[in-house]
Amino acid sequence: MSTHEAPVSRTQHLIPAAAILTLAIVVAWLSFTREPAAAFLFPRLIGSVMLLLAVWNFVRAFLGMAKIGDGLRGQAVLNVLPGLALLLIFVLFAAKYFGFYVASTVAFFGVYSLYDPASHLALGTWLKRLVVTVGFMAVIYGLFSLLLKVQTPRGLFF
């Protein structure tokens, strides 16, 4: 048996690039079709930049220029699925029902806890996760509410 891994096919780079391009198209389309237009200025800017970068990424993958990394392999997909499920719950349900900041705090803490390699049995690790989450959400609140004055989804809590 050889110690060399099988070569990465173009498809392993093309599938994730197509998924990201699809997501970017949806985000850009939603940001340009929602009203009031002034409330969606920041999402339009982010959506447009995301779409431009996604198109560039897809073209690179399509032309075979994306040679970095292993592409999309089965174990990588399995590793990402729990975080993806949590984020889908956040996007599709929690942000509108609970409010953006409360749902974002829970989602960030959940994803951070899922992928943090530190022990899940040590109290100090949980305190660190909590402090990082609160700090991150303070920055997000300051950026969105105070600096950019972005309208975020209101929910049950605020």
PDB file of C-alpha atoms in Angstrom:
ATOM      1  CA  MET A   1       0.000   0.000   0.000  1.00  0.00           C
ATOM      2  CA  SER A   2       1.342   3.387  -0.978  1.00  0.00           C
ATOM      3  CA  THR A   3       1.816   6.194   1.528  1.00  0.00           C
ATOM      4  CA  HIS A   4       0.719   8.754  -1.061  1.00  0.00           C
ATOM      5  CA  GLU A   5      -2.815  10.071  -0.860  1.00  0.00           C
ATOM      6  CA  ALA A   6      -5.068  10.001  -3.870  1.00  0.00           C
ATOM      7  CA  PRO A   7      -4.827  13.194  -5.912  1.00  0.00           C
ATOM      8  CA  VAL A   8      -7.439  15.810  -5.202  1.00  0.00           C
ATOM      9  CA  SER A   9      -9.893  16.031  -8.054  1.00  0.00           C
ATOM     10  CA  ARG A  10     -11.199  19.302  -9.407  1.00  0.00           C
ATOM     11  CA  THR A  11     -14.666  18.296  -8.189  1.00  0.00           C
ATOM     12  CA  GLN A  12     -13.485  18.378  -4.573  1.00  0.00           C
ATOM     13  CA  HIS A  13     -12.776  22.093  -5.012  1.00  0.00           C
ATOM     14  CA  LEU A  14     -15.664  22.824  -7.366  1.00  0.00           C
ATOM     15  CA  ILE A  15     -18.470  21.547  -5.088  1.00  0.00           C
ATOM     16  CA  PRO A  16     -17.631  23.791  -2.101  1.00  0.00           C
ATOM     17  CA  ALA A  17     -16.978  26.723  -4.457  1.00  0.00           C
ATOM     18  CA  ALA A  18     -20.406  26.207  -6.052  1.00  0.00           C
ATOM     19  CA  ALA A  19     -22.059  25.992  -2.619  1.00  0.00           C
ATOM     20  CA  ILE A  20     -20.419  29.244  -1.518  1.00  0.00           C
ATOM     21  CA  LEU A  21     -21.362  30.914  -4.809  1.00  0.00           C
ATOM     22  CA  THR A  22     -24.981  29.819  -4.361  1.00  0.00           C
ATOM     23  CA  LEU A  23     -25.025  31.191  -0.830  1.00  0.00           C
ATOM     24  CA  ALA A  24     -23.490  34.485  -2.009  1.00  0.00           C
ATOM     25  CA  ILE A  25     -26.104  34.811  -4.770  1.00  0.00           C
ATOM     26  CA  VAL A  26     -28.916  34.248  -2.263  1.00  0.00           C
ATOM     27  CA  VAL A  27     -27.452  36.754   0.229  1.00  0.00           C
ATOM     28  CA  ALA A  28     -26.925  39.392  -2.472  1.00  0.00           C
ATOM     29  CA  TRP A  29     -30.399  38.830  -3.938  1.00  0.00           C
ATOM     30  CA  LEU A  30     -32.072  39.059  -0.531  1.00  0.00           C
ATOM     31  CA  SER A  31     -30.174  42.223   0.394  1.00  0.00           C
ATOM     32  CA  PHE A  32     -31.243  43.952  -2.844  1.00  0.00           C
ATOM     33  CA  THR A  33     -34.902  42.891  -2.728  1.00  0.00           C
ATOM     34  CA  ARG A  34     -35.785  43.799   0.872  1.00  0.00           C
ATOM     35  CA  GLU A  35     -37.319  47.049   2.069  1.00  0.00           C
ATOM     36  CA  PRO A  36     -36.679  49.609   3.454  1.00  0.00           C
ATOM     37  CA  ALA A  37     -33.633  50.094   1.280  1.00  0.00           C
ATOM     38  CA  ALA A  38     -31.781  52.243   3.834  1.00  0.00           C
ATOM     39  CA  ALA A  39     -31.879  49.428   6.398  1.00  0.00           C
ATOM     40  CA  PHE A  40     -30.179  47.075   3.946  1.00  0.00           C
ATOM     41  CA  LEU A  41     -27.241  49.289   2.924  1.00  0.00           C
ATOM     42  CA  PHE A  42     -24.722  47.378   5.047  1.00  0.00           C
ATOM     43  CA  PRO A  43     -26.027  43.923   3.985  1.00  0.00           C
ATOM     44  CA  ARG A  44     -25.887  45.076   0.336  1.00  0.00           C
ATOM     45  CA  LEU A  45     -22.259  46.079   0.717  1.00  0.00           C
ATOM     46  CA  ILE A  46     -21.333  42.817   2.433  1.00  0.00           C
ATOM     47  CA  GLY A  47     -23.450  40.749   0.005  1.00  0.00           C
ATOM     48  CA  SER A  48     -21.848  42.390  -3.030  1.00  0.00           C
ATOM     49  CA  VAL A  49     -18.306  41.826  -1.776  1.00  0.00           C
ATOM     50  CA  MET A  50     -19.205  38.247  -0.820  1.00  0.00           C
ATOM     51  CA  LEU A  51     -20.643  37.641  -4.309  1.00  0.00           C
ATOM     52  CA  LEU A  52     -17.567  39.084  -6.025  1.00  0.00           C
ATOM     53  CA  LEU A  53     -15.215  36.897  -3.973  1.00  0.00           C
ATOM     54  CA  ALA A  54     -17.422  33.819  -4.461  1.00  0.00           C
ATOM     55  CA  VAL A  55     -17.407  34.286  -8.243  1.00  0.00           C
ATOM     56  CA  TRP A  56     -13.623  34.634  -8.187  1.00  0.00           C
ATOM     57  CA  ASN A  57     -13.317  31.505  -6.019  1.00  0.00           C
ATOM     58  CA  PHE A  58     -15.644  29.521  -8.319  1.00  0.00           C
ATOM     59  CA  VAL A  59     -13.739  30.557 -11.457  1.00  0.00           C
ATOM     60  CA  ARG A  60     -10.451  29.505  -9.831  1.00  0.00           C
ATOM     61  CA  ALA A  61     -11.946  26.128  -8.885  1.00  0.00           C
ATOM     62  CA  PHE A  62     -13.492  25.666 -12.337  1.00  0.00           C
ATOM     63  CA  LEU A  63     -10.190  26.410 -14.089  1.00  0.00           C
ATOM     64  CA  GLY A  64      -8.291  24.068 -11.769  1.00  0.00           C
ATOM     65  CA  MET A  65      -6.300  26.881 -10.169  1.00  0.00           C
ATOM     66  CA  ALA A  66      -7.417  25.979  -6.626  1.00  0.00           C
ATOM     67  CA  LYS A  67      -4.639  23.600  -5.639  1.00  0.00           C
ATOM     68  CA  ILE A  68      -4.376  24.433  -1.960  1.00  0.00           C
ATOM     69  CA  GLY A  69      -5.851  22.058   0.573  1.00  0.00           C
ATOM     70  CA  ASP A  70      -7.449  18.671   0.242  1.00  0.00           C
ATOM     71  CA  GLY A  71     -10.715  19.846  -1.203  1.00  0.00           C
ATOM     72  CA  LEU A  72     -13.929  18.459   0.196  1.00  0.00           C
ATOM     73  CA  ARG A  73     -13.452  15.087   1.864  1.00  0.00           C
ATOM     74  CA  GLY A  74     -15.941  13.003   3.841  1.00  0.00           C
ATOM     75  CA  GLN A  75     -14.377  13.493   7.275  1.00  0.00           C
ATOM     76  CA  ALA A  76     -14.231  17.258   6.810  1.00  0.00           C
ATOM     77  CA  VAL A  77     -17.944  17.313   6.019  1.00  0.00           C
ATOM     78  CA  LEU A  78     -18.709  15.255   9.136  1.00  0.00           C
ATOM     79  CA  ASN A  79     -16.622  17.638  11.245  1.00  0.00           C
ATOM     80  CA  VAL A  80     -18.503  20.677   9.936  1.00  0.00           C
ATOM     81  CA  LEU A  81     -22.058  19.287  10.140  1.00  0.00           C
ATOM     82  CA  PRO A  82     -22.739  20.021  13.864  1.00  0.00           C
ATOM     83  CA  GLY A  83     -21.686  23.651  13.508  1.00  0.00           C
ATOM     84  CA  LEU A  84     -23.601  24.003  10.257  1.00  0.00           C
ATOM     85  CA  ALA A  85     -26.747  22.605  11.889  1.00  0.00           C
ATOM     86  CA  LEU A  86     -26.402  25.072  14.769  1.00  0.00           C
ATOM     87  CA  LEU A  87     -25.918  27.987  12.383  1.00  0.00           C
ATOM     88  CA  LEU A  88     -28.909  26.953  10.258  1.00  0.00           C
ATOM     89  CA  ILE A  89     -31.086  26.914  13.383  1.00  0.00           C
ATOM     90  CA  PHE A  90     -29.746  30.391  14.187  1.00  0.00           C
ATOM     91  CA  VAL A  91     -30.425  31.797  10.713  1.00  0.00           C
ATOM     92  CA  LEU A  92     -33.779  30.160  10.082  1.00  0.00           C
ATOM     93  CA  PHE A  93     -35.348  30.375  13.532  1.00  0.00           C
ATOM     94  CA  ALA A  94     -33.479  31.700  16.544  1.00  0.00           C
ATOM     95  CA  ALA A  95     -32.461  35.186  15.315  1.00  0.00           C
ATOM     96  CA  LYS A  96     -36.063  36.163  14.538  1.00  0.00           C
ATOM     97  CA  TYR A  97     -37.669  34.442  17.512  1.00  0.00           C
ATOM     98  CA  PHE A  98     -35.213  35.304  20.305  1.00  0.00           C
ATOM     99  CA  GLY A  99     -33.612  38.420  18.821  1.00  0.00           C
ATOM    100  CA  PHE A 100     -30.314  38.841  17.035  1.00  0.00           C
ATOM    101  CA  TYR A 101     -28.048  39.457  20.026  1.00  0.00           C
ATOM    102  CA  VAL A 102     -29.422  36.733  22.289  1.00  0.00           C
ATOM    103  CA  ALA A 103     -29.459  34.147  19.485  1.00  0.00           C
ATOM    104  CA  SER A 104     -26.006  35.216  18.302  1.00  0.00           C
ATOM    105  CA  THR A 105     -24.593  34.834  21.797  1.00  0.00           C
ATOM    106  CA  VAL A 106     -25.999  31.317  22.126  1.00  0.00           C
ATOM    107  CA  ALA A 107     -24.911  30.352  18.579  1.00  0.00           C
ATOM    108  CA  PHE A 108     -21.371  31.726  19.044  1.00  0.00           C
ATOM    109  CA  PHE A 109     -20.992  30.022  22.412  1.00  0.00           C
ATOM    110  CA  GLY A 110     -22.304  26.744  20.942  1.00  0.00           C
ATOM    111  CA  VAL A 111     -20.028  26.763  17.906  1.00  0.00           C
ATOM    112  CA  TYR A 112     -17.047  27.849  20.007  1.00  0.00           C
ATOM    113  CA  SER A 113     -17.724  25.048  22.504  1.00  0.00           C
ATOM    114  CA  LEU A 114     -18.149  22.464  19.718  1.00  0.00           C
ATOM    115  CA  TYR A 115     -14.852  23.241  18.025  1.00  0.00           C
ATOM    116  CA  ASP A 116     -12.676  24.337  20.942  1.00  0.00           C
ATOM    117  CA  PRO A 117     -10.122  21.549  21.419  1.00  0.00           C
ATOM    118  CA  ALA A 118      -9.709  22.387  25.111  1.00  0.00           C
ATOM    119  CA  SER A 119     -11.187  20.090  27.746  1.00  0.00           C
ATOM    120  CA  HIS A 120     -14.941  20.100  28.198  1.00  0.00           C
ATOM    121  CA  LEU A 121     -14.502  18.952  31.794  1.00  0.00           C
ATOM    122  CA  ALA A 122     -12.459  21.878  33.176  1.00  0.00           C
ATOM    123  CA  LEU A 123     -14.307  24.829  34.730  1.00  0.00           C
ATOM    124  CA  GLY A 124     -11.572  27.230  33.634  1.00  0.00           C
ATOM    125  CA  THR A 125     -12.134  26.324  29.994  1.00  0.00           C
ATOM    126  CA  TRP A 126     -15.855  27.077  30.269  1.00  0.00           C
ATOM    127  CA  LEU A 127     -15.107  30.414  31.943  1.00  0.00           C
ATOM    128  CA  LYS A 128     -12.710  31.277  29.122  1.00  0.00           C
ATOM    129  CA  ARG A 129     -15.362  30.391  26.535  1.00  0.00           C
ATOM    130  CA  LEU A 130     -17.890  32.542  28.363  1.00  0.00           C
ATOM    131  CA  VAL A 131     -15.525  35.542  28.595  1.00  0.00           C
ATOM    132  CA  VAL A 132     -14.570  35.260  24.912  1.00  0.00           C
ATOM    133  CA  THR A 133     -18.253  35.005  23.933  1.00  0.00           C
ATOM    134  CA  VAL A 134     -19.223  38.066  25.972  1.00  0.00           C
ATOM    135  CA  GLY A 135     -16.254  40.014  24.579  1.00  0.00           C
ATOM    136  CA  PHE A 136     -17.051  39.007  21.011  1.00  0.00           C
ATOM    137  CA  MET A 137     -20.718  39.941  21.382  1.00  0.00           C
ATOM    138  CA  ALA A 138     -19.761  43.294  22.935  1.00  0.00           C
ATOM    139  CA  VAL A 139     -17.691  44.024  19.826  1.00  0.00           C
ATOM    140  CA  ILE A 140     -20.545  42.894  17.553  1.00  0.00           C
ATOM    141  CA  TYR A 141     -23.033  45.070  19.467  1.00  0.00           C
ATOM    142  CA  GLY A 142     -20.702  48.062  19.319  1.00  0.00           C
ATOM    143  CA  LEU A 143     -20.066  47.560  15.619  1.00  0.00           C
ATOM    144  CA  PHE A 144     -23.646  46.920  14.491  1.00  0.00           C
ATOM    145  CA  SER A 145     -25.712  49.075  16.872  1.00  0.00           C
ATOM    146  CA  LEU A 146     -23.451  51.940  17.832  1.00  0.00           C
ATOM    147  CA  LEU A 147     -21.089  52.400  14.895  1.00  0.00           C
ATOM    148  CA  LEU A 148     -23.005  51.203  11.826  1.00  0.00           C
ATOM    149  CA  LYS A 149     -26.532  51.708  13.230  1.00  0.00           C
ATOM    150  CA  VAL A 150     -27.651  48.452  11.565  1.00  0.00           C
ATOM    151  CA  GLN A 151     -31.202  47.308  12.225  1.00  0.00           C
ATOM    152  CA  THR A 152     -31.012  43.777  13.629  1.00  0.00           C
ATOM    153  CA  PRO A 153     -33.900  41.340  14.068  1.00  0.00           C
ATOM    154  CA  ARG A 154     -35.857  42.003  17.256  1.00  0.00           C
ATOM    155  CA  GLY A 155     -37.279  39.055  19.081  1.00  0.00           C
ATOM    156  CA  LEU A 156     -38.638  37.770  22.333  1.00  0.00           C
ATOM    157  CA  PHE A 157     -35.841  39.242  24.461  1.00  0.00           C
ATOM    158  CA  PHE A 158     -34.596  42.334  22.481  1.00  0.00           C
TER     159      PHE A 158
END
